[in-house]
Amino acid sequence: MAYIGNQYNHLEKDLYKAPTVFSSGSTSLDTANDKESVVSDCESGVSGPRCDQPSLCNNGLIQLCSGDKAHDLITRRFLSNLGSMAVHIKDLTIQKNCFAGVTWQARLQSFQIFIKAMEKKCGGGGDANVKYAWCAATRDEICKIVEHGFGHCGLPKNSGLYGHGIYLSPDDSPIESVKNAVADKNGVRYLMLCRVILGKAEPVQPGSKQCHPSSDEFDSGVDDLSSPKKYVVWSTHLNTHILPEFIVSFRATSSLKGFLGMQDRLKMPTSPWISFPALISALSKYLPPTAMNLISKYYRDHKDKKISRHELIQLVRQFAGDKLLIAVIKSSRTKQYRHK
């Protein structure tokens, strides 16, 4: 079965050990009493140190402080997986969803039921492929999600390159979500750390208009089966397959944008340079009009800062193929030499 790699989700493993996430003695969300233990943690004060700062939304979120096991684990994992970008992060704050109230209790129970259903679908006691993942959202979007769940209004925005749904980053690869996090008027950016039921994932090609699994065999999408950087939860599965457990907020230094731009440039091919307009013109001699219209659209999206340069390059590679691109670039280099 082609589940996303076979790597173990280390954050999930460690969070199970943290009594701040579930009640002490509970090691899995997939037990019948977890929905009660999560709420009792939040209400009884057994979840460790807290801060007196106001919550993001006055609806079941509490702020965790340094010394709380979940706080320290998430902070350590988040910063270490950002690598050299971590020095640009400051004022990191973590809030925990207590799943308070009847509605959230129902959503939590529904999530547990879907895990069990996915296990049965995957062969009796099969792997539901539940992962922790990051999702960028604005303050207003998060407040709506905490209040009402995922709906058609107030969904986190994305580029739409991989179909209609919510895009999340694996817990060990938060950089893409950090890139998509939009600062509010106070310069604060927000990420949700969610548990996600992925089941059996299928690869999704850039430019896809998919909005649900392509068949009953699949449950979610990824940009790459062997090393995914994007999980895609389809719009049909939002309130059953995603459970937002933590809200991470932070400020970034003014140099972060420049650093991200440099990261994109470092990922670019270093062999003979050709401008995108020249490349598009050259490719139009070989590719059908439908493909060229899409490439031109994505180039406009890049100029409008809707997608990164790296994403644009990957899209062009998908449509043209590396063999044609190499030939076009070599031809361009030959013409440049002739004109010298």
XYZ file of C-alpha atoms in Angstrom:
340
model
C 0.000 0.000 0.000
C 1.400 3.391 -0.993
C 1.171 5.343 2.223
C 3.269 8.481 2.478
C 6.701 7.059 3.084
C 7.181 4.874 6.143
C 8.778 7.484 8.358
C 7.559 7.710 11.934
C 5.990 10.957 13.029
C 8.355 11.892 15.873
C 6.256 14.812 17.065
C 3.230 12.557 17.417
C 5.295 9.996 19.323
C 6.646 12.619 21.735
C 3.360 14.463 22.205
C 1.721 11.239 23.267
C 4.220 11.228 26.143
C 3.390 14.795 27.159
C 0.716 14.870 29.882
C -0.190 18.414 28.855
C -1.757 17.173 25.639
C -3.901 14.453 27.118
C -4.557 13.356 30.657
C -1.648 11.779 32.500
C -1.937 8.085 31.863
C -3.530 8.545 28.428
C -1.125 7.734 25.626
C -3.365 8.005 22.589
C -6.144 10.190 21.298
C -7.810 7.083 19.909
C -9.328 5.927 23.205
C -12.921 6.292 24.303
C -12.140 8.506 27.286
C -9.771 10.978 25.586
C -12.499 13.493 24.830
C -13.152 13.749 28.576
C -9.492 13.771 29.596
C -8.615 16.645 27.266
C -11.310 18.865 28.748
C -10.494 17.861 32.312
C -6.867 18.856 31.703
C -7.902 22.326 30.641
C -10.362 22.849 33.467
C -8.567 21.238 36.403
C -5.205 22.924 36.013
C -3.189 19.700 35.846
C -1.715 20.601 32.475
C 1.323 22.421 33.822
C 2.430 26.066 33.749
C 0.290 28.658 31.993
C 0.569 32.332 31.194
C -1.814 35.103 32.134
C -1.781 36.694 28.666
C -5.168 36.800 26.896
C -6.157 33.979 24.579
C -6.291 34.446 20.812
C -10.011 33.695 20.912
C -12.225 33.487 23.988
C -13.439 30.043 23.097
C -11.542 27.148 24.614
C -7.922 28.153 23.977
C -5.401 28.382 26.796
C -1.860 29.653 26.554
C 0.996 27.324 27.469
C 4.237 28.562 28.985
C 7.836 27.493 29.124
C 8.064 24.468 31.413
C 4.925 22.866 30.026
C 6.035 19.668 28.277
C 3.939 20.195 25.154
C 5.066 23.840 24.915
C 8.733 22.951 25.177
C 8.482 20.018 22.778
C 6.633 21.966 20.083
C 8.982 24.948 20.456
C 12.070 22.754 20.175
C 10.773 20.841 17.157
C 9.498 23.948 15.380
C 12.727 25.920 15.729
C 15.059 23.011 15.020
C 13.172 22.129 11.823
C 13.406 25.744 10.636
C 17.184 25.434 10.635
C 18.970 28.730 10.031
C 15.604 30.473 9.646
C 15.007 30.035 13.391
C 17.101 33.107 14.243
C 14.456 35.249 12.514
C 11.661 34.005 14.828
C 10.831 35.844 18.055
C 7.993 36.175 20.603
C 6.896 32.579 20.075
C 3.580 31.772 21.804
C 1.664 28.485 21.917
C -2.019 28.086 22.713
C -3.830 24.804 23.174
C -7.310 23.879 22.018
C -9.198 22.448 25.007
C -12.086 21.216 22.842
C -14.426 22.949 25.279
C -18.150 22.950 24.697
C -20.600 20.512 23.195
C -19.746 21.315 19.566
C -16.008 20.727 19.938
C -16.664 17.565 21.915
C -18.749 16.326 18.987
C -15.952 17.221 16.530
C -13.392 15.433 18.678
C -15.567 12.343 18.890
C -16.152 12.496 15.134
C -12.387 12.650 14.542
C -11.898 9.547 16.688
C -14.670 7.715 14.827
C -13.083 8.548 11.461
C -9.733 7.231 12.692
C -11.388 3.929 13.550
C -13.217 3.896 10.211
C -9.954 4.558 8.358
C -8.241 1.729 10.224
C -11.014 -0.642 9.135
C -10.812 0.607 5.565
C -7.074 -0.034 5.570
C -7.583 -3.659 6.529
C -8.962 -4.374 9.956
C -6.402 -2.938 12.350
C -4.641 -1.053 9.559
C -2.798 2.251 9.763
C -5.041 5.325 9.516
C -1.868 7.316 8.782
C -2.547 10.074 11.308
C 0.113 12.808 11.311
C 0.812 16.147 12.920
C 1.002 18.928 10.338
C 1.262 22.718 10.116
C -1.275 25.013 8.490
C -0.822 28.765 8.023
C -3.860 30.954 8.688
C -4.634 34.529 9.626
C -5.853 35.509 13.074
C -9.413 35.994 11.778
C -9.380 32.630 9.972
C -8.222 30.839 13.113
C -10.899 32.509 15.233
C -13.575 31.378 12.757
C -12.179 27.839 12.704
C -12.069 27.675 16.517
C -15.600 29.051 16.703
C -17.300 27.270 13.805
C -14.929 24.657 12.391
C -13.756 24.597 8.784
C -16.297 26.122 6.428
C -16.450 27.621 2.955
C -15.966 31.089 4.435
C -12.772 31.930 6.260
C -10.714 28.982 5.036
C -6.930 29.452 5.037
C -5.912 30.745 1.614
C -3.530 28.834 -0.617
C -2.215 29.002 -4.155
C -4.715 26.457 -5.488
C -1.890 24.675 -7.317
C -2.774 21.280 -5.886
C -6.543 21.309 -6.122
C -9.316 22.462 -3.808
C -8.674 21.781 -0.164
C -6.405 22.765 2.687
C -2.647 22.433 2.297
C -0.608 21.457 5.337
C 3.116 20.961 5.885
C 4.573 17.886 7.631
C 5.529 18.594 11.238
C 9.223 18.273 10.371
C 8.941 20.709 7.459
C 7.272 23.906 8.723
C 9.105 26.263 6.347
C 6.373 26.230 3.668
C 3.745 27.141 6.254
C 5.950 29.875 7.697
C 6.305 31.313 4.185
C 2.510 31.438 3.856
C 1.864 32.962 7.287
C 0.540 36.521 6.934
C 1.354 39.060 9.640
C -1.532 40.879 11.333
C -1.515 44.609 12.139
C 0.767 43.901 15.113
C 3.243 41.915 13.048
C 2.131 38.563 14.494
C 1.920 35.467 12.269
C -0.086 32.345 13.062
C 0.169 28.621 12.406
C -2.135 25.796 13.447
C -0.573 22.501 14.500
C -3.170 19.915 13.568
C -3.630 16.189 13.692
C -4.581 14.989 10.228
C -6.062 11.688 9.038
C -4.292 11.035 5.741
C -5.202 7.406 5.113
C -3.891 6.377 1.714
C -2.518 9.361 -0.170
C -2.314 9.891 -3.906
C 0.115 12.182 -5.743
C -1.440 15.419 -7.013
C 0.073 17.195 -9.991
C 0.494 20.994 -10.013
C -2.406 22.634 -11.805
C -4.870 19.999 -10.606
C -8.507 21.017 -10.132
C -9.191 18.003 -7.909
C -11.522 18.552 -4.946
C -12.029 14.995 -3.665
C -10.207 11.639 -3.829
C -9.907 10.337 -7.373
C -11.331 6.979 -6.256
C -12.418 5.097 -3.134
C -8.879 3.752 -2.883
C -7.495 7.148 -1.812
C -8.206 9.548 1.039
C -5.851 12.547 0.701
C -3.278 14.084 -1.618
C 0.440 14.888 -1.498
C 2.829 16.731 -3.769
C 5.350 13.868 -3.555
C 4.739 10.345 -2.231
C 8.325 9.640 -1.180
C 9.116 13.013 0.399
C 5.976 15.141 0.771
C 6.159 18.845 1.533
C 2.411 19.352 1.156
C -0.459 17.304 2.512
C -3.761 18.048 0.768
C -6.982 17.435 2.696
C -9.848 17.749 0.251
C -12.699 20.181 0.803
C -15.025 17.194 1.354
C -12.993 16.061 4.410
C -12.177 19.283 6.254
C -14.226 18.873 9.415
C -13.695 15.131 9.755
C -9.993 14.662 8.912
C -8.347 17.748 10.495
C -8.204 18.446 14.225
C -6.494 21.758 15.174
C -4.807 21.105 18.524
C -2.380 24.011 18.958
C -2.048 27.585 17.713
C 1.513 28.844 17.360
C 2.039 32.577 16.942
C 5.278 34.485 16.433
C 6.854 37.626 15.101
C 9.572 37.600 12.480
C 12.514 39.930 12.038
C 12.405 42.306 9.088
C 15.108 40.251 7.369
C 12.910 37.123 7.151
C 11.450 38.062 3.757
C 14.909 38.531 2.290
C 16.036 35.244 3.821
C 13.095 33.377 2.254
C 13.875 34.940 -1.113
C 17.458 33.774 -0.803
C 16.254 30.244 0.018
C 14.211 30.182 -3.191
C 17.186 31.384 -5.220
C 19.401 28.690 -3.721
C 16.939 26.021 -4.918
C 17.084 27.214 -8.507
C 19.129 25.452 -11.174
C 22.570 26.996 -11.568
C 23.217 25.990 -15.157
C 22.788 28.444 -18.043
C 20.438 31.256 -17.119
C 17.395 32.137 -19.201
C 14.669 34.622 -18.321
C 11.135 33.340 -17.884
C 9.708 35.437 -20.744
C 12.393 34.040 -23.065
C 11.750 30.520 -21.784
C 8.000 30.867 -22.316
C 8.571 32.126 -25.832
C 10.865 29.197 -26.625
C 8.550 26.603 -25.107
C 5.593 27.899 -27.133
C 7.211 26.307 -30.207
C 6.885 22.850 -28.678
C 4.009 22.787 -26.195
C 0.258 22.947 -26.971
C -1.628 26.220 -26.366
C -3.434 24.817 -23.309
C -0.117 24.077 -21.573
C 1.323 27.461 -22.555
C -1.753 29.269 -21.234
C -1.276 27.590 -17.862
C 2.461 28.338 -17.770
C 1.737 31.980 -18.615
C -0.916 32.095 -15.889
C 1.501 30.715 -13.284
C 4.148 33.213 -14.386
C 1.627 36.017 -13.761
C 0.825 34.445 -10.383
C 4.523 34.538 -9.547
C 4.784 38.207 -10.537
C 1.766 38.916 -8.327
C 3.534 37.047 -5.472
C 0.845 34.355 -5.344
C 3.398 31.568 -5.802
C 7.138 31.407 -5.169
C 9.803 31.257 -7.860
C 10.592 27.720 -6.771
C 6.937 26.682 -7.242
C 6.911 28.287 -10.680
C 10.021 26.329 -11.688
C 8.476 23.073 -10.507
C 5.294 23.802 -12.469
C 7.222 24.509 -15.672
C 9.146 21.259 -15.176
C 5.858 19.374 -14.814
C 4.470 20.727 -18.078
C 7.616 20.768 -20.213
C 9.689 17.909 -18.805
C 13.378 18.176 -18.002
C 14.514 16.875 -21.387
C 12.792 19.682 -23.309
C 13.886 22.309 -20.784
C 17.525 21.244 -21.067
C 17.330 21.377 -24.842
C 15.746 24.858 -24.804
C 18.318 26.181 -22.330
C 21.221 24.748 -24.351
C 19.792 26.263 -27.508
C 19.493 29.626 -25.787
C 23.092 29.421 -24.587
C 24.289 28.572 -28.107
C 22.472 31.620 -29.501
C 23.999 33.835 -26.807
C 27.506 32.658 -27.723
C 26.869 33.323 -31.417
C 25.861 36.894 -30.688
C 29.029 37.629 -28.673
